[in-house]
Coordinates of C-alpha atoms in Angstrom, one line a residue:
M30 CA -18.7 -11.3 -12.5
L31 CA -15.9 -8.8 -12.1
S32 CA -14.9 -5.4 -13.3
I33 CA -11.2 -5.0 -13.8
I34 CA -9.9 -1.5 -13.6
I35 CA -6.4 -0.6 -14.8
C36 CA -4.6 2.8 -15.0
S37 CA -2.3 2.3 -18.0
I38 CA 0.8 4.1 -19.4
N39 CA 2.4 1.2 -21.3
P40 CA 0.5 -0.4 -24.3
D41 CA 2.7 -3.5 -24.2
Y42 CA 2.1 -4.1 -20.5
L43 CA -1.6 -3.6 -21.0
S44 CA -1.7 -6.0 -23.9
A45 CA 0.1 -8.7 -21.8
I46 CA -2.1 -8.3 -18.7
T47 CA -5.2 -8.4 -20.9
I48 CA -4.2 -11.8 -22.2
S49 CA -3.3 -13.0 -18.7
I50 CA -6.6 -11.9 -17.3
D51 CA -8.6 -13.5 -20.1
Q52 CA -6.7 -16.9 -19.7
T53 CA -7.0 -17.1 -15.9
I54 CA -9.9 -15.2 -14.4
G55 CA -12.5 -18.0 -14.8
V56 CA -15.6 -15.8 -14.6
P57 CA -17.4 -13.3 -16.9
Y58 CA -15.7 -9.9 -16.6
E59 CA -15.2 -6.5 -18.1
L60 CA -11.9 -4.7 -18.5
I61 CA -11.9 -0.9 -17.9
A62 CA -8.5 0.3 -18.9
F63 CA -7.7 4.0 -18.9
N64 CA -4.8 5.3 -21.1
N65 CA -3.2 7.7 -18.7
K66 CA 0.1 8.2 -20.6
N67 CA -0.8 11.6 -21.9
D68 CA -3.5 12.7 -19.4
S69 CA -1.4 12.0 -16.3
K70 CA -4.4 12.1 -14.0
G71 CA -3.8 11.0 -10.4
I72 CA -4.5 7.4 -9.8
T73 CA -7.3 8.2 -7.3
T74 CA -9.1 10.1 -10.1
V75 CA -8.7 7.3 -12.6
Y76 CA -9.9 4.7 -10.0
N77 CA -13.0 6.8 -9.1
Q78 CA -13.8 7.0 -12.8
G79 CA -13.4 3.3 -13.0
V80 CA -15.8 2.7 -10.1
A81 CA -18.4 5.0 -11.8
K82 CA -18.1 3.2 -15.1
A83 CA -18.1 -0.4 -13.7
K84 CA -21.2 -2.4 -14.3
Y85 CA -20.5 -5.2 -11.8
E86 CA -20.5 -5.2 -8.0
H87 CA -17.1 -6.8 -7.5
L88 CA -14.2 -4.6 -8.6
C89 CA -10.5 -5.4 -9.0
F90 CA -7.8 -2.8 -9.3
V91 CA -4.5 -4.0 -10.7
H92 CA -1.2 -2.6 -11.9
E93 CA -0.5 -3.3 -15.6
D94 CA 2.9 -5.0 -14.9
V95 CA 1.3 -8.1 -13.4
N96 CA 0.9 -11.6 -14.6
F97 CA -1.7 -13.9 -13.0
C98 CA -0.5 -17.4 -12.1
T99 CA -3.7 -18.8 -10.4
N100 CA -6.5 -20.2 -12.6
E101 CA -10.0 -19.1 -11.9
W102 CA -8.8 -16.5 -9.4
G103 CA -12.0 -14.5 -10.2
K104 CA -14.1 -17.2 -8.6
K105 CA -11.9 -17.1 -5.5
I106 CA -12.4 -13.3 -5.1
I107 CA -16.2 -13.6 -5.4
E108 CA -16.3 -16.5 -2.9
Q109 CA -14.2 -14.6 -0.3
F110 CA -16.6 -11.6 -0.6
K111 CA -19.5 -13.8 0.5
D112 CA -18.2 -12.7 4.0
T113 CA -20.0 -9.4 4.1
D114 CA -17.6 -8.2 6.9
I115 CA -14.8 -8.0 4.3
G116 CA -14.5 -4.8 2.4
L117 CA -11.0 -5.0 0.8
I118 CA -8.8 -7.8 -0.3
G119 CA -5.2 -7.7 -1.5
V120 CA -2.3 -10.1 -2.0
A121 CA 0.2 -8.2 0.2
G122 CA -0.3 -6.3 3.4
S123 CA 0.6 -5.8 7.0
K124 CA -1.1 -6.3 10.4
Y125 CA 0.6 -3.1 11.7
K126 CA 0.3 0.4 10.3
A127 CA 2.9 2.5 12.0
M128 CA 2.5 6.0 13.5
I129 CA 5.7 7.0 11.6
P130 CA 5.0 7.9 8.0
S131 CA 5.4 4.8 5.8
G132 CA 3.9 2.7 3.1
W133 CA 2.1 -0.5 3.9
R134 CA 5.2 -2.5 4.9
P135 CA 8.4 -0.7 6.0
G136 CA 9.4 -1.5 9.6
T137 CA 7.2 -4.6 10.0
T138 CA 8.6 -8.0 10.8
G139 CA 7.6 -11.4 9.4
R140 CA 4.9 -11.9 12.0
F141 CA 3.0 -8.8 10.8
T142 CA 3.8 -9.0 7.1
K143 CA 1.3 -11.0 5.0
I144 CA 2.2 -11.6 1.4
N145 CA 2.0 -14.1 -1.5
M146 CA 3.4 -13.1 -4.8
I147 CA 6.3 -13.6 -7.2
Q148 CA 8.4 -10.4 -7.2
H149 CA 10.6 -9.4 -10.1
F150 CA 13.2 -6.7 -9.8
K151 CA 13.4 -4.1 -12.6
Y152 CA 15.7 -1.6 -10.9
S153 CA 18.3 -4.0 -9.5
N154 CA 20.1 -7.3 -10.4
K155 CA 18.2 -9.4 -7.8
T156 CA 16.7 -12.7 -8.9
K157 CA 12.9 -12.9 -8.8
T158 CA 11.6 -14.4 -5.6
H159 CA 8.3 -16.0 -4.4
Q160 CA 7.5 -14.0 -1.4
N161 CA 5.2 -16.1 0.8
I162 CA 4.9 -15.0 4.4
N163 CA 2.0 -16.7 6.1
S164 CA 3.1 -17.4 9.7
E165 CA -0.4 -18.5 10.8
N166 CA -1.1 -20.7 7.7
E167 CA -4.2 -18.9 6.7
S168 CA -6.1 -18.7 3.4
L169 CA -7.3 -15.2 4.3
S170 CA -5.5 -12.9 6.8
H171 CA -7.0 -9.8 8.5
V172 CA -4.6 -6.9 8.1
A173 CA -4.4 -3.2 8.7
C174 CA -3.5 -2.2 5.1
I175 CA -2.7 -3.6 1.7
D176 CA -0.3 -3.0 -1.2
G177 CA -1.9 -1.3 -4.2
L178 CA -0.5 -3.7 -6.9
F179 CA -3.7 -5.7 -6.7
F180 CA -6.8 -5.3 -4.6
A181 CA -10.5 -6.0 -4.8
S182 CA -13.6 -4.4 -3.3
R183 CA -17.3 -3.9 -3.9
K184 CA -18.7 -1.1 -6.0
S185 CA -21.3 -0.3 -3.3
I186 CA -18.5 0.2 -0.8
L187 CA -16.4 2.4 -3.0
Q188 CA -19.4 4.6 -4.0
K189 CA -19.7 5.4 -0.3
I190 CA -15.9 5.5 0.4
P191 CA -14.3 6.8 -2.7
F192 CA -10.6 7.2 -3.4
D193 CA -9.3 10.5 -2.1
E194 CA -8.8 12.8 -5.1
V195 CA -8.6 15.9 -2.9
N196 CA -5.5 15.0 -0.9
L197 CA -3.8 12.4 -3.0
K198 CA -3.3 13.7 -6.6
G199 CA -0.3 11.6 -7.7
F200 CA 0.4 7.9 -7.7
H201 CA 1.4 7.1 -4.1
G202 CA -0.4 6.6 -0.8
Y203 CA -3.7 5.7 -2.3
D204 CA -3.5 2.0 -1.2
V205 CA -2.8 2.7 2.5
D206 CA -5.4 5.5 2.4
I207 CA -8.2 3.4 1.0
S208 CA -7.2 0.6 3.4
I209 CA -7.6 2.8 6.4
A210 CA -10.8 4.4 5.1
I211 CA -12.5 1.1 4.4
G212 CA -11.0 -0.4 7.5
Q213 CA -13.1 2.0 9.6
H214 CA -16.2 0.0 8.6
Y215 CA -15.1 -3.4 7.2
K216 CA -12.3 -5.9 7.4
V217 CA -9.2 -5.5 5.2
A218 CA -7.6 -8.8 4.2
V219 CA -4.8 -10.5 2.3
T220 CA -5.7 -13.7 0.3
Y221 CA -3.3 -16.6 -0.1
D222 CA -5.5 -18.3 -2.7
I223 CA -4.3 -16.0 -5.5
L224 CA -0.7 -16.0 -6.8
L225 CA 0.5 -13.4 -9.2
E226 CA 3.8 -12.1 -10.6
H227 CA 4.7 -8.4 -10.1
L228 CA 7.2 -7.5 -12.9
S229 CA 8.8 -4.6 -11.1
E230 CA 9.4 -3.5 -7.6
G231 CA 8.2 -0.2 -6.1
N232 CA 10.3 2.8 -6.9
L233 CA 10.0 5.4 -4.1
N234 CA 10.7 9.0 -4.9
A235 CA 10.3 12.5 -3.5
E236 CA 6.6 12.4 -4.5
W237 CA 6.2 9.3 -2.4
I238 CA 7.5 11.2 0.7
T239 CA 5.1 14.1 0.1
S240 CA 2.1 11.9 -0.4
T241 CA 3.0 9.8 2.7
L242 CA 3.2 12.9 4.9
V243 CA -0.2 14.0 3.5
L244 CA -1.6 10.6 4.3
H245 CA -0.4 10.8 7.9
E246 CA -1.7 14.3 8.3
K247 CA -5.1 12.9 7.4
W248 CA -5.1 9.7 9.5
G249 CA -2.6 10.4 12.3
S250 CA -5.3 10.3 15.0
K251 CA -6.2 6.7 14.0
L252 CA -2.6 5.4 14.1
P253 CA -1.1 3.0 14.9
I254 CA -3.5 0.4 13.6
V255 CA -2.8 -3.1 15.0
I256 CA -4.5 -6.3 14.1
G257 CA -3.8 -8.8 16.8
E258 CA -1.7 -8.5 19.9
I259 CA 1.6 -6.5 20.2
S260 CA 3.8 -5.7 23.2
K261 CA 4.9 -2.2 24.0
I262 CA 8.5 -3.1 23.3
E263 CA 7.7 -4.7 20.0
K264 CA 5.6 -1.7 18.9
M265 CA 8.6 0.6 19.8
R266 CA 11.0 -1.5 17.7
L267 CA 8.6 -1.4 14.7
E268 CA 8.3 2.4 14.9
I269 CA 12.1 2.8 15.2
R270 CA 12.7 0.5 12.2
T271 CA 10.0 2.4 10.2
F272 CA 11.6 5.7 11.0
K273 CA 15.1 4.5 10.1
N274 CA 13.6 3.4 6.7
F275 CA 12.0 6.8 6.2
L276 CA 15.2 8.6 7.1
K277 CA 17.1 6.6 4.4
I278 CA 14.6 7.7 1.8
C279 CA 14.7 11.3 2.9
K280 CA 18.5 11.2 2.8
K281 CA 18.5 9.8 -0.8
F282 CA 16.5 12.8 -2.0
S283 CA 18.2 15.4 0.3
L284 CA 14.9 16.1 2.1
F285 CA 16.0 16.2 5.8
P286 CA 13.3 18.7 6.8
K287 CA 10.7 16.1 5.8
A288 CA 12.2 13.5 8.2
F289 CA 12.2 16.0 11.0
Y290 CA 8.6 16.9 10.2
A291 CA 7.6 13.2 10.0
L292 CA 8.9 12.5 13.5
E293 CA 7.0 15.5 15.0
L294 CA 3.9 14.6 13.0
S295 CA 3.8 11.0 14.2
G296 CA 2.8 11.7 17.8
I297 CA 5.6 9.4 19.0
K298 CA 6.7 12.0 21.4
K299 CA 3.5 11.7 23.4
S300 CA 3.0 8.0 23.2
N301 CA 6.5 6.8 23.7
Y302 CA 9.1 9.4 24.7
L303 CA 11.9 6.9 24.9
A304 CA 11.4 5.9 21.3
Y305 CA 11.1 9.5 20.3
L306 CA 14.5 10.3 21.9
R307 CA 16.1 7.3 20.0
M308 CA 14.7 8.7 16.8
R309 CA 16.1 12.2 17.5
I310 CA 19.5 10.6 18.0
M311 CA 19.1 8.8 14.7
L312 CA 18.4 12.2 13.1
F313 CA 21.6 13.7 14.4
N314 CA 23.6 10.6 13.3
Y315 CA 22.3 10.8 9.8
Y316 CA 22.8 14.5 9.3
P317 CA 25.8 16.8 10.4
H318 CA 24.9 19.3 13.1
R319 CA 25.6 22.3 10.9
I320 CA 23.2 21.1 8.2
L321 CA 20.6 20.3 10.8
E322 CA 20.9 23.8 12.4
R323 CA 20.8 25.5 9.1
K324 CA 17.8 23.8 7.7
I325 CA 15.7 24.0 10.9
F326 CA 16.6 27.3 12.4
Q327 CA 17.2 29.6 9.4

């Protein structure tokens, strides 16, 4: 039995996913849907309310713009949680969580990315793609963090390790945060036994930058998180790629000081000074010296 928790702002999407769940889940369930269109509560608050309201032990949190493709996926979730070492299961994640502020994926290579879903593109003209990266041919892969579009856990775990309403008040960062929090005590995993469609890609904005920095202020001492082996050179490359991605997002919203702060916050300077210098050079390449001096030293 499963409790499905959804934070909704679109009645049409909610109606569609309700039908999809009912036709595919394969086990008794309850749907706990919160109409957040007018209330605009942070997703951490909504999800904690869902946990409190849920009557079943196994909980699923899902975005409303999702369509399930796998029949009896509810049975698969319950079966995988028979391993009591597992505390969180998603359909997309990464075996490496960078020191540089980032979401669950930016900067990681195919070897570290674990994902199985059909991605649609609402904000571009790209054709939908089945993203299936499973380099080790697993049915369940141990990861550092997961994507928030779909994940499952136990009520007993989330009562002890709730979503962080204090630090994360918007709609970003909650997935990586709960991954790291639960990951301190249990395994976090990506399942390949469930396929779903995500009807829109993530849309990063200035709020995402702020939430990601808050997330790294909280967890910086625990980063990086690595599942498996990684060489020092490979780690440096991942961090540099992650910083390049963060720079691009900051540039898009004219938030250069955030990029500078992210680099200093990361701790890269102490752990790998060469990588730090390369990132400082990237800063100067992205922003004219006069703008750099004005924003930092005024």
